XYZ file of C-alpha atoms in Angstrom:
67
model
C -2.214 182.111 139.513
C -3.532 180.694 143.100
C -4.187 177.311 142.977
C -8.110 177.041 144.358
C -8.897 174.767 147.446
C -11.757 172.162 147.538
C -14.553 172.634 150.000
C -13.533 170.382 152.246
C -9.710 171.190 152.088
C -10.901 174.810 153.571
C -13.176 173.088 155.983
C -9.913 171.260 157.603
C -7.648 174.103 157.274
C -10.206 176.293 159.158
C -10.452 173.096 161.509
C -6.347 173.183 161.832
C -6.464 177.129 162.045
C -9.005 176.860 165.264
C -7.035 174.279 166.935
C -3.739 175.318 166.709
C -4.983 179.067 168.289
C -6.232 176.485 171.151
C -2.805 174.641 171.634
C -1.338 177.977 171.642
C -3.444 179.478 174.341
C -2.469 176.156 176.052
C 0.848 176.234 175.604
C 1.215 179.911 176.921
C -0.916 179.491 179.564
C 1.875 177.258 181.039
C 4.585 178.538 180.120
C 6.047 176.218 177.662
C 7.058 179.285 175.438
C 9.293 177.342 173.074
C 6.351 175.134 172.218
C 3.825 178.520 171.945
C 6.513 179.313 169.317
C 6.771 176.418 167.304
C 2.572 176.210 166.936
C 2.271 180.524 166.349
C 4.642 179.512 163.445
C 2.263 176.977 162.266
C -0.638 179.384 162.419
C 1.192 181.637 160.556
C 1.649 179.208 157.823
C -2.322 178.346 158.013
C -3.294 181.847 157.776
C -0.803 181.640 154.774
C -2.096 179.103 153.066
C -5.687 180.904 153.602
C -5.009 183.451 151.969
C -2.750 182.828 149.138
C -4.460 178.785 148.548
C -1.169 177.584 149.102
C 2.118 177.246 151.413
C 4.693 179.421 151.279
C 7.691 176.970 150.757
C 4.836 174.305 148.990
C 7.866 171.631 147.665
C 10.967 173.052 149.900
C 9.907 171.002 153.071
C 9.946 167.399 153.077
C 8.640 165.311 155.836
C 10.959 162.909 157.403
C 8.616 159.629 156.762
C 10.621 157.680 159.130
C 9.718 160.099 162.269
Protein backbone atom coordinates (compact mmCIF):
# COMPACT_ATOMS: atom_id res chain seq x y z
CA UNK A 1 0.00 0.00 0.00
CA UNK A 2 1.45 3.69 -0.95
CA UNK A 3 2.01 5.61 1.85
CA UNK A 4 -0.12 9.10 1.07
CA UNK A 5 1.74 12.54 1.13
CA UNK A 6 0.48 15.65 3.05
CA UNK A 7 -0.44 18.72 1.11
CA UNK A 8 2.33 20.48 1.73
CA UNK A 9 4.89 17.54 1.37
CA UNK A 10 3.60 17.53 -2.51
CA UNK A 11 3.77 21.26 -2.60
CA UNK A 12 7.77 20.99 -1.84
CA UNK A 13 8.36 18.01 -3.86
CA UNK A 14 6.73 19.78 -6.87
CA UNK A 15 8.91 22.85 -5.60
CA UNK A 16 12.19 20.36 -5.63
CA UNK A 17 10.90 18.73 -8.99
CA UNK A 18 10.84 22.45 -10.75
CA UNK A 19 14.13 23.39 -9.47
CA UNK A 20 16.17 20.65 -10.01
CA UNK A 21 14.85 20.66 -14.05
CA UNK A 22 16.34 24.41 -13.64
CA UNK A 23 19.84 23.35 -12.21
CA UNK A 24 19.85 20.86 -14.87
CA UNK A 25 19.24 23.15 -17.75
CA UNK A 26 22.04 25.11 -15.95
CA UNK A 27 24.30 22.67 -15.57
CA UNK A 28 24.08 21.52 -19.32
CA UNK A 29 24.06 24.69 -20.60
CA UNK A 30 27.75 24.82 -19.45
CA UNK A 31 28.88 21.93 -19.82
CA UNK A 32 29.41 20.57 -16.44
CA UNK A 33 27.92 17.14 -17.63
CA UNK A 34 28.97 15.17 -14.57
CA UNK A 35 26.98 17.58 -12.43
CA UNK A 36 23.78 17.46 -15.20
CA UNK A 37 24.11 13.77 -14.20
CA UNK A 38 24.15 13.73 -10.66
CA UNK A 39 20.81 16.31 -10.52
CA UNK A 40 18.82 14.13 -13.74
CA UNK A 41 19.36 11.32 -11.12
CA UNK A 42 17.73 13.31 -8.50
CA UNK A 43 14.81 14.15 -10.73
CA UNK A 44 14.42 10.80 -11.41
CA UNK A 45 14.06 9.97 -7.84
CA UNK A 46 11.42 13.05 -7.46
CA UNK A 47 9.39 11.90 -10.25
CA UNK A 48 9.69 8.57 -8.23
CA UNK A 49 8.60 9.55 -5.25
CA UNK A 50 5.56 11.35 -7.23
CA UNK A 51 4.32 8.74 -8.35
CA UNK A 52 4.69 5.85 -6.10
CA UNK A 53 4.40 8.48 -2.55
CA UNK A 54 7.62 7.25 -1.69
CA UNK A 55 11.52 6.70 -2.55
CA UNK A 56 12.69 3.94 -4.11
CA UNK A 57 15.50 2.84 -1.64
CA UNK A 58 13.23 4.84 1.40
CA UNK A 59 15.70 3.33 4.51
CA UNK A 60 18.83 2.03 2.25
CA UNK A 61 20.46 5.59 2.06
CA UNK A 62 21.69 7.25 5.02
CA UNK A 63 22.92 10.74 5.08
CA UNK A 64 26.36 11.31 6.29
CA UNK A 65 25.31 13.96 9.21
CA UNK A 66 28.80 15.01 9.57
CA UNK A 67 29.05 16.37 5.75
Amino acid sequence: MMSRQSTSQKERLEFMRSMLVQLRAMADADNHEMLAYLIEMAQLEANEVALQGTPRHSGTLKRNSLA
